[in-house]
């Protein structure tokens, strides 16, 4: 027991710090969710991403605390990064949509239940947001059609909040462009 006492104490400290950090982040995400009238389920989704990142950080500290040979860590890390690299290269859009989902949660002014118009030259959509998932939005059109629209495309297109057939305000895409020709016109 005395042989690993220092490592056990350091591991306990890291665990307490990570749990405390998670509680603080959770408090601020939930507070933001409540203040901006976001759905609680969306806050829980963001917290899953935060938990994943905290576990990765805690794992790095565990490797350092328990004095694993740096060469061994390099072998494990290169193997993991190779698998992750192949997976993300093959599924780059998954990472893009997941990141966009987090950005949508914190920055964009529309939420579940809002009626929006997506300004897409080839496939414009006027629909009500039924749900915002980690990778896509579920949009319900007036004819009852259900569309799943990738979060990364929502970030790239101009989106107008619509009320009673009239555009009320336009939301600029992240790249700074704006489609003003549809602003304050009946839809």
Coordinates of C-alpha atoms in Angstrom, one line a residue, residues 29-127:
X29 CA -24.5 24.8 -19.5
X30 CA -27.7 24.3 -17.6
X31 CA -27.9 27.9 -16.6
X32 CA -27.3 28.9 -20.2
X33 CA -30.0 26.4 -21.3
X34 CA -32.5 27.8 -18.9
X35 CA -31.8 31.5 -19.7
X36 CA -32.1 30.9 -23.4
X37 CA -35.1 28.6 -23.2
X38 CA -33.2 25.7 -24.7
X39 CA -34.5 22.2 -24.4
X40 CA -33.0 20.3 -21.4
X41 CA -32.2 17.3 -23.7
X42 CA -29.9 19.6 -25.8
X43 CA -28.0 20.6 -22.6
X44 CA -27.6 16.9 -21.8
X45 CA -26.2 16.2 -25.3
X46 CA -23.6 19.0 -24.8
X47 CA -22.6 17.5 -21.4
X48 CA -22.0 14.1 -23.1
X49 CA -19.4 15.8 -25.2
X50 CA -17.9 17.6 -22.2
X51 CA -17.8 14.2 -20.3
X52 CA -15.9 12.6 -23.2
X53 CA -13.3 15.4 -23.2
X54 CA -12.9 15.3 -19.4
X55 CA -12.3 11.5 -19.5
X56 CA -9.6 12.0 -22.2
X57 CA -7.9 14.6 -20.0
X58 CA -8.2 12.4 -16.9
X59 CA -6.7 9.5 -18.9
X60 CA -3.6 11.6 -19.8
X61 CA -3.1 12.5 -16.2
X62 CA -3.5 8.9 -15.2
X63 CA -0.7 7.9 -17.6
X64 CA 1.5 10.6 -16.2
X65 CA 0.7 9.8 -12.5
X66 CA 1.3 6.1 -12.8
X67 CA 4.6 6.7 -14.6
X68 CA 3.9 4.6 -17.6
X69 CA 6.9 4.5 -19.9
X70 CA 6.8 7.3 -22.4
X71 CA 7.6 4.9 -25.2
X72 CA 4.6 2.7 -24.2
X73 CA 2.3 5.8 -24.2
X74 CA 3.6 6.7 -27.6
X75 CA 2.7 3.3 -29.0
X76 CA -0.8 3.4 -27.5
X77 CA -1.3 7.0 -28.6
X78 CA -0.2 6.4 -32.1
X79 CA -2.4 3.3 -32.4
X80 CA -5.4 5.2 -31.1
X81 CA -4.7 8.3 -33.2
X82 CA -4.4 6.1 -36.3
X83 CA -7.8 4.5 -35.7
X84 CA -9.4 7.9 -34.9
X85 CA -7.7 9.4 -37.9
X86 CA -9.0 6.7 -40.3
X87 CA -12.5 6.9 -38.7
X88 CA -12.7 10.7 -38.9
X89 CA -11.2 10.9 -42.4
X90 CA -13.9 8.4 -43.5
X91 CA -16.6 10.2 -41.5
X92 CA -15.4 13.9 -41.5
X93 CA -19.0 15.1 -41.8
X94 CA -19.9 13.3 -38.5
X95 CA -17.4 15.5 -36.7
X96 CA -18.5 18.6 -38.6
X97 CA -22.1 18.0 -37.7
X98 CA -21.4 17.2 -34.1
X99 CA -19.4 20.4 -33.7
X100 CA -22.1 22.4 -35.5
X101 CA -24.7 21.0 -33.1
X102 CA -22.7 22.4 -30.1
X103 CA -22.3 25.8 -31.8
X104 CA -26.1 25.8 -32.6
X105 CA -26.9 25.2 -29.0
X106 CA -24.8 28.1 -27.7
X107 CA -25.1 30.7 -30.4
X108 CA -28.0 30.6 -32.8
X109 CA -31.3 32.3 -31.9
X110 CA -33.7 29.6 -33.0
X111 CA -34.9 26.7 -31.0
X112 CA -37.4 23.8 -31.1
X113 CA -40.8 25.0 -32.1
X114 CA -39.6 27.9 -34.2
X115 CA -40.7 28.2 -37.9
X116 CA -37.7 28.8 -40.1
X117 CA -36.9 29.2 -43.8
X118 CA -33.6 27.9 -45.0
X119 CA -32.3 29.9 -48.0
X120 CA -31.0 27.2 -50.3
X121 CA -31.0 27.9 -54.0
X122 CA -31.6 24.3 -55.0
X123 CA -33.8 23.1 -52.1
X124 CA -35.4 25.9 -50.0
X125 CA -37.3 24.7 -46.9
X126 CA -39.9 26.3 -44.8
X127 CA -40.5 24.2 -41.7

